[in-house]
Amino acid sequence: MYNVFLVEDEIVVREGIRDSIPWDKTNYALVGEAPDGEMALSILKDVKADILVTDIKMPFMDGLALARVVKKTQPWVKIIILSGHDEFQFAREAISIGVEEYLLKPVSASDMLKAFDKVARGIEEEKRKLDSLEILRQQALSSVDMLREKWLVALLSGSVDTADAIE
């Protein structure tokens, strides 16, 4: 299950997204929502969001500023930007921040779910890589322990020249 947090200043759009997605029939749960970036930041500290969906243009703190802060403070959170502006500058800035998806409004429930699925696949891939790294780390530690034990046994049995070991 992936936790989704929604930030949208237009209440009709926010409710539309919230109400159009059959959350109980998906792998996603809406864990919170906010009308602007400032309010979202205070709530995001308390919820365990995996995916942040945010409008790009909002009062107080816009979606790009929110994305920058979230990437620094909660780098595991994946971000989807919603925009009513088909301007390349916004998209380029979103990419430089590390936003996973950039969707133009109006966005359908099926488009939103496709974006969620794409982001979820990325999260799973990251988990697989981290698991592989942990396995390699454990194997390296085990090898070091085994080599240390072999050297100690050889040392105690007198088959290691301690003068060579010091050099």
mmCIF file of C-alpha atoms in Angstrom:
data_model
loop_
_atom_site.group_PDB
_atom_site.id
_atom_site.type_symbol
_atom_site.label_atom_id
_atom_site.label_comp_id
_atom_site.label_asym_id
_atom_site.label_seq_id
_atom_site.Cartn_x
_atom_site.Cartn_y
_atom_site.Cartn_z
ATOM 1 C CA MET A 1 0.000 0.000 0.000
ATOM 2 C CA TYR A 2 1.328 3.421 -0.953
ATOM 3 C CA ASN A 3 0.309 6.545 0.946
ATOM 4 C CA VAL A 4 -0.658 9.583 -1.128
ATOM 5 C CA PHE A 5 -0.830 13.185 0.053
ATOM 6 C CA LEU A 6 -2.662 15.758 -2.096
ATOM 7 C CA VAL A 7 -1.950 19.503 -2.217
ATOM 8 C CA GLU A 8 -4.271 21.632 -4.363
ATOM 9 C CA ASP A 9 -5.543 25.141 -3.678
ATOM 10 C CA GLU A 10 -8.659 24.827 -5.843
ATOM 11 C CA ILE A 11 -11.139 22.977 -3.649
ATOM 12 C CA VAL A 12 -13.182 21.730 -6.619
ATOM 13 C CA VAL A 13 -10.082 20.196 -8.215
ATOM 14 C CA ARG A 14 -8.869 18.739 -4.909
ATOM 15 C CA GLU A 15 -12.250 17.187 -4.158
ATOM 16 C CA GLY A 16 -12.520 15.999 -7.757
ATOM 17 C CA ILE A 17 -9.247 14.115 -7.539
ATOM 18 C CA ARG A 18 -10.015 12.812 -4.072
ATOM 19 C CA ASP A 19 -13.512 11.629 -4.994
ATOM 20 C CA SER A 20 -12.814 10.273 -8.491
ATOM 21 C CA ILE A 21 -10.215 7.715 -7.442
ATOM 22 C CA PRO A 22 -11.584 4.463 -5.992
ATOM 23 C CA TRP A 23 -8.968 4.384 -3.225
ATOM 24 C CA ASP A 24 -10.327 1.217 -1.624
ATOM 25 C CA LYS A 25 -9.874 -0.696 -4.893
ATOM 26 C CA THR A 26 -6.260 0.354 -5.453
ATOM 27 C CA ASN A 27 -2.872 -0.027 -3.814
ATOM 28 C CA TYR A 28 -3.066 3.630 -2.777
ATOM 29 C CA ALA A 29 -4.454 5.359 0.299
ATOM 30 C CA LEU A 30 -5.127 9.072 0.598
ATOM 31 C CA VAL A 31 -3.493 9.966 3.920
ATOM 32 C CA GLY A 32 -4.097 13.706 3.816
ATOM 33 C CA GLU A 33 -4.657 16.839 1.829
ATOM 34 C CA ALA A 34 -3.895 20.550 2.061
ATOM 35 C CA PRO A 35 -4.825 23.752 0.197
ATOM 36 C CA ASP A 36 -1.244 25.117 -0.013
ATOM 37 C CA GLY A 37 2.392 24.181 0.395
ATOM 38 C CA GLU A 38 2.888 25.777 3.813
ATOM 39 C CA MET A 39 0.022 23.852 5.341
ATOM 40 C CA ALA A 40 1.140 20.691 3.550
ATOM 41 C CA LEU A 41 4.632 20.882 5.079
ATOM 42 C CA SER A 42 3.299 20.907 8.609
ATOM 43 C CA ILE A 43 1.026 17.930 7.912
ATOM 44 C CA LEU A 44 3.604 15.968 5.903
ATOM 45 C CA LYS A 45 5.821 15.796 8.998
ATOM 46 C CA ASP A 46 3.154 13.671 10.707
ATOM 47 C CA VAL A 47 1.927 11.415 7.899
ATOM 48 C CA LYS A 48 3.996 8.741 6.204
ATOM 49 C CA ALA A 49 3.493 9.772 2.585
ATOM 50 C CA ASP A 50 5.120 7.816 -0.217
ATOM 51 C CA ILE A 51 3.709 10.000 -2.993
ATOM 52 C CA LEU A 52 3.050 13.744 -2.928
ATOM 53 C CA VAL A 53 0.700 15.153 -5.549
ATOM 54 C CA THR A 54 0.901 18.933 -5.681
ATOM 55 C CA ASP A 55 -0.406 21.755 -7.800
ATOM 56 C CA ILE A 56 2.339 23.933 -9.210
ATOM 57 C CA LYS A 57 0.711 27.354 -8.687
ATOM 58 C CA MET A 58 -0.663 28.042 -5.206
ATOM 59 C CA PRO A 59 -0.678 30.941 -2.773
ATOM 60 C CA PHE A 60 1.821 31.136 0.118
ATOM 61 C CA MET A 61 4.088 28.328 -1.109
ATOM 62 C CA ASP A 62 3.852 26.961 -4.646
ATOM 63 C CA GLY A 63 4.336 23.353 -5.663
ATOM 64 C CA LEU A 64 7.916 23.785 -6.849
ATOM 65 C CA ALA A 65 8.996 25.350 -3.552
ATOM 66 C CA LEU A 66 7.183 22.569 -1.694
ATOM 67 C CA ALA A 67 8.901 19.955 -3.864
ATOM 68 C CA ARG A 68 12.328 21.455 -3.106
ATOM 69 C CA VAL A 69 11.733 21.327 0.664
ATOM 70 C CA VAL A 70 10.266 17.807 0.581
ATOM 71 C CA LYS A 71 13.175 16.483 -1.508
ATOM 72 C CA LYS A 72 15.588 17.836 1.133
ATOM 73 C CA THR A 73 13.687 16.839 4.261
ATOM 74 C CA GLN A 74 11.941 13.649 3.078
ATOM 75 C CA PRO A 75 13.935 12.440 0.055
ATOM 76 C CA TRP A 76 12.054 9.110 -0.097
ATOM 77 C CA VAL A 77 8.793 10.893 -1.003
ATOM 78 C CA LYS A 78 8.049 10.752 -4.729
ATOM 79 C CA ILE A 79 6.458 13.858 -6.233
ATOM 80 C CA ILE A 80 3.862 14.317 -8.948
ATOM 81 C CA ILE A 81 3.244 17.885 -10.113
ATOM 82 C CA LEU A 82 -0.149 18.987 -11.408
ATOM 83 C CA SER A 83 -0.193 22.064 -13.590
ATOM 84 C CA GLY A 84 -2.669 24.089 -15.550
ATOM 85 C CA HIS A 85 0.311 25.692 -17.309
ATOM 86 C CA ASP A 86 1.828 24.062 -20.374
ATOM 87 C CA GLU A 87 5.054 26.025 -19.981
ATOM 88 C CA PHE A 88 8.398 24.397 -20.563
ATOM 89 C CA GLN A 89 10.086 26.464 -17.816
ATOM 90 C CA PHE A 90 7.877 24.887 -15.138
ATOM 91 C CA ALA A 91 8.541 21.381 -16.441
ATOM 92 C CA ARG A 92 12.280 21.989 -16.664
ATOM 93 C CA GLU A 93 12.412 23.281 -13.095
ATOM 94 C CA ALA A 94 10.354 20.311 -11.880
ATOM 95 C CA ILE A 95 12.793 17.923 -13.558
ATOM 96 C CA SER A 96 15.783 19.692 -11.962
ATOM 97 C CA ILE A 97 14.171 19.234 -8.521
ATOM 98 C CA GLY A 98 13.690 15.521 -9.147
ATOM 99 C CA VAL A 99 9.932 15.368 -9.621
ATOM 100 C CA GLU A 100 8.815 11.975 -10.943
ATOM 101 C CA GLU A 101 5.779 13.066 -12.980
ATOM 102 C CA TYR A 102 4.389 16.295 -14.430
ATOM 103 C CA LEU A 103 0.704 16.127 -15.362
ATOM 104 C CA LEU A 104 -1.367 18.795 -17.072
ATOM 105 C CA LYS A 105 -4.824 19.648 -15.752
ATOM 106 C CA PRO A 106 -7.473 18.576 -16.157
ATOM 107 C CA VAL A 107 -6.268 15.140 -15.145
ATOM 108 C CA SER A 108 -8.508 12.084 -15.188
ATOM 109 C CA ALA A 109 -8.616 9.438 -12.492
ATOM 110 C CA SER A 110 -7.134 6.916 -14.927
ATOM 111 C CA ASP A 111 -4.228 9.259 -15.769
ATOM 112 C CA MET A 112 -3.628 9.839 -12.076
ATOM 113 C CA LEU A 113 -3.654 6.097 -11.378
ATOM 114 C CA LYS A 114 -1.228 5.507 -14.264
ATOM 115 C CA ALA A 115 1.106 8.087 -12.734
ATOM 116 C CA PHE A 116 0.746 6.432 -9.309
ATOM 117 C CA ASP A 117 1.545 3.043 -10.853
ATOM 118 C CA LYS A 118 4.647 4.413 -12.592
ATOM 119 C CA VAL A 119 5.877 6.009 -9.370
ATOM 120 C CA ALA A 120 5.106 2.827 -7.396
ATOM 121 C CA ARG A 121 7.214 0.788 -9.848
ATOM 122 C CA GLY A 122 10.079 3.213 -9.217
ATOM 123 C CA ILE A 123 9.677 2.826 -5.452
ATOM 124 C CA GLU A 124 9.760 -0.971 -5.791
ATOM 125 C CA GLU A 125 12.888 -0.796 -7.957
ATOM 126 C CA GLU A 126 14.602 1.368 -5.342
ATOM 127 C CA LYS A 127 13.634 -1.140 -2.640
ATOM 128 C CA ARG A 128 15.093 -4.007 -4.701
ATOM 129 C CA LYS A 129 18.356 -2.096 -5.158
ATOM 130 C CA LEU A 130 18.569 -1.309 -1.441
ATOM 131 C CA ASP A 131 17.874 -4.945 -0.583
ATOM 132 C CA SER A 132 20.634 -6.057 -2.986
ATOM 133 C CA LEU A 133 23.067 -3.573 -1.453
ATOM 134 C CA GLU A 134 22.221 -4.824 2.034
ATOM 135 C CA ILE A 135 22.847 -8.434 0.952
ATOM 136 C CA LEU A 136 26.226 -7.419 -0.514
ATOM 137 C CA ARG A 137 27.102 -5.531 2.672
ATOM 138 C CA GLN A 138 26.224 -8.565 4.808
ATOM 139 C CA GLN A 139 28.292 -10.829 2.551
ATOM 140 C CA ALA A 140 31.272 -8.464 2.783
ATOM 141 C CA LEU A 141 31.025 -8.352 6.573
ATOM 142 C CA SER A 142 30.764 -12.131 6.706
ATOM 143 C CA SER A 143 33.842 -12.497 4.500
ATOM 144 C CA VAL A 144 35.845 -10.130 6.692
ATOM 145 C CA ASP A 145 34.825 -12.076 9.795
ATOM 146 C CA MET A 146 35.767 -15.358 8.125
ATOM 147 C CA LEU A 147 39.188 -14.045 7.012
ATOM 148 C CA ARG A 148 39.851 -12.655 10.491
ATOM 149 C CA GLU A 149 38.964 -16.030 12.024
ATOM 150 C CA LYS A 150 41.222 -17.930 9.564
ATOM 151 C CA TRP A 151 44.110 -15.581 10.270
ATOM 152 C CA LEU A 152 43.619 -15.925 14.036
ATOM 153 C CA VAL A 153 43.554 -19.747 13.776
ATOM 154 C CA ALA A 154 46.708 -19.676 11.652
ATOM 155 C CA LEU A 155 48.361 -17.298 14.088
ATOM 156 C CA LEU A 156 47.496 -19.450 17.080
ATOM 157 C CA SER A 157 48.661 -22.625 15.327
ATOM 158 C CA GLY A 158 52.001 -20.979 14.559
ATOM 159 C CA SER A 159 51.666 -21.073 10.789
ATOM 160 C CA VAL A 160 51.730 -17.258 10.459
ATOM 161 C CA ASP A 161 54.927 -15.296 10.797
ATOM 162 C CA THR A 162 53.971 -12.354 13.051
ATOM 163 C CA ALA A 163 56.786 -10.257 11.605
ATOM 164 C CA ASP A 164 55.112 -10.484 8.159
ATOM 165 C CA ALA A 165 51.704 -9.643 9.649
ATOM 166 C CA ILE A 166 53.004 -6.394 11.201
ATOM 167 C CA GLU A 167 54.472 -5.112 7.942
#
